[in-house]
C-alpha positions as a Markdown table, in Angstrom:
| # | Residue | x | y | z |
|---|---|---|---|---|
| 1 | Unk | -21.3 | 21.4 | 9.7 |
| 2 | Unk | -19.7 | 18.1 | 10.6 |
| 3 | Unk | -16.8 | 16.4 | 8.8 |
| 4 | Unk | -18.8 | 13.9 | 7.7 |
| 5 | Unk | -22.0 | 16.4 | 6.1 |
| 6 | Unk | -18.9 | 17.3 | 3.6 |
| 7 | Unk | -18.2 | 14.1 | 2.6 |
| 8 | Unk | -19.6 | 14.3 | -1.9 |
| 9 | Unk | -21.2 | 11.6 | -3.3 |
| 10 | Unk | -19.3 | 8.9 | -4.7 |
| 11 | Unk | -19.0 | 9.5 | -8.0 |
| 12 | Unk | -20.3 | 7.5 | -10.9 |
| 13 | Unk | -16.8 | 5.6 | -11.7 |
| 14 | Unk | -16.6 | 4.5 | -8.1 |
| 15 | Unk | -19.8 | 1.9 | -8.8 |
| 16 | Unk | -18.1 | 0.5 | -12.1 |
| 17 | Unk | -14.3 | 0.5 | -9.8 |
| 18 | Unk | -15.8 | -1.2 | -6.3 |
| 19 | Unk | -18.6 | -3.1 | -8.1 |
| 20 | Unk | -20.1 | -5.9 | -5.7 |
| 21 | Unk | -17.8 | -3.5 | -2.8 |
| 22 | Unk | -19.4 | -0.6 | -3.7 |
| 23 | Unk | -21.6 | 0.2 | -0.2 |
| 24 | Unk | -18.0 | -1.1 | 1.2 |
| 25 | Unk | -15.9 | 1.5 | -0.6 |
| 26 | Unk | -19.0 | 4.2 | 0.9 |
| 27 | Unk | -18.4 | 2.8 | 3.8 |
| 28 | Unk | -14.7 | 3.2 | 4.2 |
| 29 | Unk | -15.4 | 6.8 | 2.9 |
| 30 | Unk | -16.9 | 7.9 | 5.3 |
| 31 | Unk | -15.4 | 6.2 | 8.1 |
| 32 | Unk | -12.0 | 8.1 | 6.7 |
| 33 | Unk | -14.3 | 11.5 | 6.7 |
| 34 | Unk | -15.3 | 10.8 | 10.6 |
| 35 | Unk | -13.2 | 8.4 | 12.8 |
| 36 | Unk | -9.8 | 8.8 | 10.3 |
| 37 | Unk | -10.5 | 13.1 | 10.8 |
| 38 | Unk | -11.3 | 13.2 | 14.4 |
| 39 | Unk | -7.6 | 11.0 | 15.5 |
| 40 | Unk | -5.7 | 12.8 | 12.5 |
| 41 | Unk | -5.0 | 9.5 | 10.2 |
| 42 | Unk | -6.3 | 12.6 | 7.6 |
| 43 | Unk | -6.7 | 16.1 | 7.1 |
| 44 | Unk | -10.1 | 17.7 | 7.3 |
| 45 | Unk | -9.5 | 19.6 | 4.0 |
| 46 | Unk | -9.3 | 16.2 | 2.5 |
| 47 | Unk | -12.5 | 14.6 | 2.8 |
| 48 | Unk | -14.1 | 16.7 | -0.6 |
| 49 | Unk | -11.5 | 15.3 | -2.2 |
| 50 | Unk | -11.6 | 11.7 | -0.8 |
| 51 | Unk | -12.9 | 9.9 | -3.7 |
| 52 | Unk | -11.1 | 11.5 | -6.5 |
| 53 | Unk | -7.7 | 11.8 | -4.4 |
| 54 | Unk | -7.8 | 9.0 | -2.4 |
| 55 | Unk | -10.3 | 5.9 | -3.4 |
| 56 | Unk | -10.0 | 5.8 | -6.9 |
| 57 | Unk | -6.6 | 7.1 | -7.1 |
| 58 | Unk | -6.1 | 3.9 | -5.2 |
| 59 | Unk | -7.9 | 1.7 | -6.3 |
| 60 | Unk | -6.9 | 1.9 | -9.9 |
| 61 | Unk | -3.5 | 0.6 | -8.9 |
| 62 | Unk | -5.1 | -2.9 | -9.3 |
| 63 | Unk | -4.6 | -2.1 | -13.0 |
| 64 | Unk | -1.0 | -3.4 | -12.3 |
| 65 | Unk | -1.0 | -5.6 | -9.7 |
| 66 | Unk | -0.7 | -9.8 | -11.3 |
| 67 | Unk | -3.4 | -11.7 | -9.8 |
| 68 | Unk | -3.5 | -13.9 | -7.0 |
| 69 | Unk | -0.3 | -12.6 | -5.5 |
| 70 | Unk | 1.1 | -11.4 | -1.9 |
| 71 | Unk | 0.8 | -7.6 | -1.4 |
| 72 | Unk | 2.4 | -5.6 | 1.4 |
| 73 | Unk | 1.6 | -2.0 | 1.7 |
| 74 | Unk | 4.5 | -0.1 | 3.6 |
| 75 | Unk | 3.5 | 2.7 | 5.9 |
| 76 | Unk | -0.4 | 2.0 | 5.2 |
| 77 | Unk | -1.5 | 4.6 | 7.2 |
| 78 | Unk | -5.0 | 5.0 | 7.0 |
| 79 | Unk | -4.9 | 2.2 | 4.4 |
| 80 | Unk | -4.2 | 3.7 | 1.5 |
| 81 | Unk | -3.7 | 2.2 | -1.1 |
| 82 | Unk | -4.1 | -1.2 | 0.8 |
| 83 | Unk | -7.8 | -1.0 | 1.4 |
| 84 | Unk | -9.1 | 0.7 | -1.6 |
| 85 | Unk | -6.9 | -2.5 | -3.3 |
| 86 | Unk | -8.1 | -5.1 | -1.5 |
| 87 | Unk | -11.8 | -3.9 | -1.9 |
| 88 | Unk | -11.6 | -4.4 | -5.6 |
| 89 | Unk | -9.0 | -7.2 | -5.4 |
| 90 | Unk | -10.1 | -10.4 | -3.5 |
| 91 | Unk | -7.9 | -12.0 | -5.0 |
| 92 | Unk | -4.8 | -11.0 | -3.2 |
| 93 | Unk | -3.4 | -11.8 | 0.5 |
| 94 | Unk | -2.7 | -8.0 | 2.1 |
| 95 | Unk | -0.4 | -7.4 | 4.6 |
| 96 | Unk | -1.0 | -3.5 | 5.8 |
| 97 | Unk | 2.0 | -2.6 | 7.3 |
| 98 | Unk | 2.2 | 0.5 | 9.6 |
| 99 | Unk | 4.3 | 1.2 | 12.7 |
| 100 | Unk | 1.4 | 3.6 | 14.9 |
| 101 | Unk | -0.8 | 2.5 | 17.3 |
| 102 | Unk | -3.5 | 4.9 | 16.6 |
| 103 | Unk | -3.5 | 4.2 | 13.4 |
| 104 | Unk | -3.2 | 0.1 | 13.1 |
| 105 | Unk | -6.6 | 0.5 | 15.9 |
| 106 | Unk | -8.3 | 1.9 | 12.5 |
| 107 | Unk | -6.9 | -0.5 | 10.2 |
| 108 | Unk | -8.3 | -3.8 | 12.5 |
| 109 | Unk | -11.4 | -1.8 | 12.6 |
| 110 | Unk | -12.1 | -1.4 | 9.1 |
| 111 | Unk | -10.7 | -4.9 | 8.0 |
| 112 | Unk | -13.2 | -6.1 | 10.9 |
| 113 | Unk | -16.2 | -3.9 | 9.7 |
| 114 | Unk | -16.0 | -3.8 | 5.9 |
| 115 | Unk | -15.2 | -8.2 | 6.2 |
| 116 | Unk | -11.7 | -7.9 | 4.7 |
| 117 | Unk | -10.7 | -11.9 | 5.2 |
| 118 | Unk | -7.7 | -11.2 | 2.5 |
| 119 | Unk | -6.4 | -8.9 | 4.4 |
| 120 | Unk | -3.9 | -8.9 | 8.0 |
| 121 | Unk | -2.9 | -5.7 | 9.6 |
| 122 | Unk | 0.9 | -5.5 | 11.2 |
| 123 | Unk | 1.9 | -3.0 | 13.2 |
| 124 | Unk | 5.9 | -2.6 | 12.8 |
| 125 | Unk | 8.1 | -0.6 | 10.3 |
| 126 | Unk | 9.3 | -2.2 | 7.6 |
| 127 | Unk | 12.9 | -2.8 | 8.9 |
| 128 | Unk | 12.4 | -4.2 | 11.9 |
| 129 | Unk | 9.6 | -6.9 | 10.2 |
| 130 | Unk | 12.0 | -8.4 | 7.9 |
| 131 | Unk | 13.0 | -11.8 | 8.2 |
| 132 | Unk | 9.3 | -12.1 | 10.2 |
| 133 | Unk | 7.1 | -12.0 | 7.5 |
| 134 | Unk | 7.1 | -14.3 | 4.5 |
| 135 | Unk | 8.6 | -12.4 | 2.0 |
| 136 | Unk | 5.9 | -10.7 | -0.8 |
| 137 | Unk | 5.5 | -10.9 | -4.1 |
| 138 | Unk | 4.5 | -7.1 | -4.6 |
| 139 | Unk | 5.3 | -4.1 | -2.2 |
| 140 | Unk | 3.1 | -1.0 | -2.3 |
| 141 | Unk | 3.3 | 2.3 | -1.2 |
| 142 | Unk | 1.7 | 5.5 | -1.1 |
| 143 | Unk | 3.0 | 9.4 | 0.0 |
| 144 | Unk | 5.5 | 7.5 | 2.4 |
| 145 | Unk | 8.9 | 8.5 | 1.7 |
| 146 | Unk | 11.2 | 10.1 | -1.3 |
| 147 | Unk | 11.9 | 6.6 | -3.9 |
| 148 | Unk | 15.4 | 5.9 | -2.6 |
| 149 | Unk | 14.4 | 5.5 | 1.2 |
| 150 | Unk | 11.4 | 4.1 | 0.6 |
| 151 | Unk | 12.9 | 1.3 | -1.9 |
| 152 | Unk | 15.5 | 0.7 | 1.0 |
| 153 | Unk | 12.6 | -0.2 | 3.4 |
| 154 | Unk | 10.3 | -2.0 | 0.6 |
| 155 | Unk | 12.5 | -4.3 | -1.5 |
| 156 | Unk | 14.3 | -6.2 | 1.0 |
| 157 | Unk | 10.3 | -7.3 | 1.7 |
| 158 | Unk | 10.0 | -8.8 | -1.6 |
| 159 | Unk | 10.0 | -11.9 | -3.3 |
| 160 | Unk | 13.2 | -12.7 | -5.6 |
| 161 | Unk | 12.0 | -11.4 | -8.9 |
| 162 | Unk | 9.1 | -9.6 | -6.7 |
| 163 | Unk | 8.1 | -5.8 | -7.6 |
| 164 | Unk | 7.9 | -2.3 | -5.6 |
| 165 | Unk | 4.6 | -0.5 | -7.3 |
| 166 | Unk | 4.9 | 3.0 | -5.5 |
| 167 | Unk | 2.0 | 5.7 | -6.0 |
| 168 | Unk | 3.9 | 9.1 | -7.0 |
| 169 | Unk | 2.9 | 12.4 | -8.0 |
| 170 | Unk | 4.4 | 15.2 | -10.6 |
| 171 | Unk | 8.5 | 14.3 | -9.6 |
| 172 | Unk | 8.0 | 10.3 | -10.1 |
| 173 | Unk | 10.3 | 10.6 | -13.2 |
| 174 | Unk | 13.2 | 13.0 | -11.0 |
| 175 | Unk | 12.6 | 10.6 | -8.2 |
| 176 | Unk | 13.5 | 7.8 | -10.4 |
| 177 | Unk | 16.4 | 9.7 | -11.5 |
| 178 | Unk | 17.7 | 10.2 | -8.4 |
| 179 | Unk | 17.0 | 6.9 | -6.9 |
| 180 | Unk | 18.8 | 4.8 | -9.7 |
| 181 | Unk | 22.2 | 4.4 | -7.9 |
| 182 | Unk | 20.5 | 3.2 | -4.3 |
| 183 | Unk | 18.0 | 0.8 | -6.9 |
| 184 | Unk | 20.5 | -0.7 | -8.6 |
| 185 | Unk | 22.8 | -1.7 | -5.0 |
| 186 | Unk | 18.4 | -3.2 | -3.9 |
| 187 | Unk | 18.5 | -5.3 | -7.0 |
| 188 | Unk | 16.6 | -3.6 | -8.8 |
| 189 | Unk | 17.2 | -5.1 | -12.3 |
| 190 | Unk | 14.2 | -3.2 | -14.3 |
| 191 | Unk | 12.3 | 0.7 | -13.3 |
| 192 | Unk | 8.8 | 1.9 | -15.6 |
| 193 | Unk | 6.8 | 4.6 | -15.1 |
| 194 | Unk | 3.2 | 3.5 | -15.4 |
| 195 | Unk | 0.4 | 5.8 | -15.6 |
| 196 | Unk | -3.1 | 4.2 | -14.9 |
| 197 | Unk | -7.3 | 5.0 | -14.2 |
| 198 | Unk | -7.7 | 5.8 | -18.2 |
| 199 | Unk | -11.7 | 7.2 | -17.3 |
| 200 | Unk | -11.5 | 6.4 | -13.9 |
| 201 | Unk | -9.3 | 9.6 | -12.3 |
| 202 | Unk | -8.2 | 12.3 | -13.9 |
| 203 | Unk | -5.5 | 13.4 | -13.6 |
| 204 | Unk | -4.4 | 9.3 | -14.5 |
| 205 | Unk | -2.4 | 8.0 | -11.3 |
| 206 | Unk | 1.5 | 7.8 | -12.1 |
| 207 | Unk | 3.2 | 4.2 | -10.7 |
| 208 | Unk | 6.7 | 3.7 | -10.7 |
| 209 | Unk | 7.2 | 0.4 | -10.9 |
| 210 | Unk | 9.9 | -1.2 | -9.3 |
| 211 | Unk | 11.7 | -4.8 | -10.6 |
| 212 | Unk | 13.8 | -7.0 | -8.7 |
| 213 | Unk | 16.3 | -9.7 | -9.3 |
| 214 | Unk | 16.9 | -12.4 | -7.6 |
| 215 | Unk | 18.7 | -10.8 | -4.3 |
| 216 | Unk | 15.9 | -8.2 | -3.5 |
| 217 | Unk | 17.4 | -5.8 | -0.9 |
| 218 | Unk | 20.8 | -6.5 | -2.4 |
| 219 | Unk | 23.6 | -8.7 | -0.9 |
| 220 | Unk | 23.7 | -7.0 | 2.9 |
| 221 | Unk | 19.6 | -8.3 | 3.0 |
| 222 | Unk | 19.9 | -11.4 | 1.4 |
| 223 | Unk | 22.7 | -12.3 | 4.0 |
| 224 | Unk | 19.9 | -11.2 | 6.7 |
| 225 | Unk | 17.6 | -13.0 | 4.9 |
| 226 | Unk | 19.2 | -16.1 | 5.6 |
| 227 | Unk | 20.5 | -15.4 | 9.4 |
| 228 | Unk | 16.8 | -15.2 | 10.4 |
| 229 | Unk | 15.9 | -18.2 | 8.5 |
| 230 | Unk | 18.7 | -20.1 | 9.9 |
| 231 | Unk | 17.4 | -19.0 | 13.4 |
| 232 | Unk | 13.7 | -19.1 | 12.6 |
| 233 | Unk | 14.5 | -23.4 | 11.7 |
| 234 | Unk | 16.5 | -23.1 | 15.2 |
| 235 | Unk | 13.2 | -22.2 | 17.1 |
| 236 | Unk | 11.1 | -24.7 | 15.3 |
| 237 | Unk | 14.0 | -27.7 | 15.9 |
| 238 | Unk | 13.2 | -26.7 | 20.2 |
C-alpha cells in the first residue's frame, strides 16, 4: 500500500476551516502524504494523522492572527503552519522562511500549484535574513526550537510592537517559564498562553503568544537594525 492510499478523508471541519480552499487544503494533503514522505519533509507514520495533527492544528492559528498583516513563518519546513494559514487567510503577505534546499523546492512548488499569490518563499535562517527582509508584523512558528532559542531567531524579525505566535504542545507553560529571562532582554513587554480550534481540533491547539515593544530583538538587534539600514540607503545612493 502506498503512502498516499493511507492518506483519511478530510474530515468534516476541514470544509467549514478551508471553505472556498477546501480542494486546495486536499490538495496540499496529499501532496505532504506523497512528494513531502518520499524526500523526508515528514514522517510516514504521520500522514493518518495529517489533518487532525497537522492542517487543522494549523490552520486554526488564524484565530489569532490581526488581519491584513505581514506574517513570517520561521523554519517552515514543509509549510506548517504557513500554508495551512495562508489557505484560510488571504488576507495576509507570507513570508515562508526555511534554510533547506530540499525543502524550499516543495515550498515554491506548492505556492506555484495550490496559486498562493500572498505568499513568497525564502530560503535562509532567520539570523542571517535580518536586516534583508522588511521587518513583520507577526512571526510564526511550529515544532522548531525550545521558546528561548526560537524567540532569539524570531523577534528581532518583527515589527516594533510586532508579535511571536508559536505553536506548542503540553510544556508551552514550563517553556514560558523558562524563557522569561532571554524574553524580557528580546523586548518582550507582554507573554499569553492561548488555546484555540474550540470544535475544530481536539485536543484545542495551545499558542504562546509573544509581545514586543518597541526594540524587538532588544538593544544588540535594534543597533543591527539600523547598521543594515544605513548600508541598505548606501546601495540605493550608488
Amino acid at each position: 500500500m502506498t503512502e498516499a492510499a493511507e492518506l483519511p478523508p478530510a474530515p468534516e471541519q476541514a470544509r467549514e476551516v478551508f471553505g472556498e480552499r477546501y480542494a486546495d487544503a486536499v490538495r496540499y494533503a496529499e501532496l505532504l502524504a506523497e512528494a513531502g514522505v518520499q524526500r523526508g519533509l515528514i514522517g510516514p507514520r504521520e500522514v493518518p494523522r495529517l489533518w487532525e495533527r497537522h492542517l487543522l492544528n494549523c490552520a486554526v492559528l488564524s484565530e489569532v492572527v490581526p488581519e491584513g498583516v505581514t506574517v513570517c513563518d520561521v523554519g517552515s519546513g514543509a509549510g506548517l503552519p504557513g500554508i495551512p494559514l495562508a489557505l484560510v487567510r488571504e488576507d495576509l503577505k507570507i513570508t515562508l522562511l526555511e534554510p533547506l534546499l530540499r525543502r524550499t523546492n516543495f515550498l515554491n512548488e506548492v505556492v506555484e500549484l495550490l496559486g498562493l499569490d500572498h505568499v513568497t518563499v525564502v530560503r535562509g535562517r532567520a539570523e542571517e535574513v535580518m536586516g534583508k527582509l522588511p521587518p513583520v508584523h507577526v512571526v510564526t512558528a511550529r515544532a522548531v526550537a525550545p521558546l528561548d532559542r526560537l524567540a532569539a531567531w524570531g523577534i528581532p524579525l518583527l515589527r516594533p510592537y510586532g508579535e511571536m505566535l508559536a505553536l506548542k504542545g503540553d510544556t508551552a507553560e514550563e517553556e514560558l517559564k523558562a524563557a522569561a529571562t532571554a524574553l524580557s532582554k528580546l523586548g518582550a513587554v507582554e507573554t499569553s498562553i492561548l488555546h484555540v480550534g474550540d470544535g475544530i481540533v481536539d485536543p484545542l491547539s495551545t499558542v504562546v503568544r509573544v509581545e514586543v515593544g518597541e526594540s524587538p530583538g532588544g538593544v544588540r538587534f535594534a543597533a543591527k537594525r539600523a547598521k543594515a539600514a544605513r548600508a541598505g540607503r548606501a546601495r540605493r545612493r550608488r
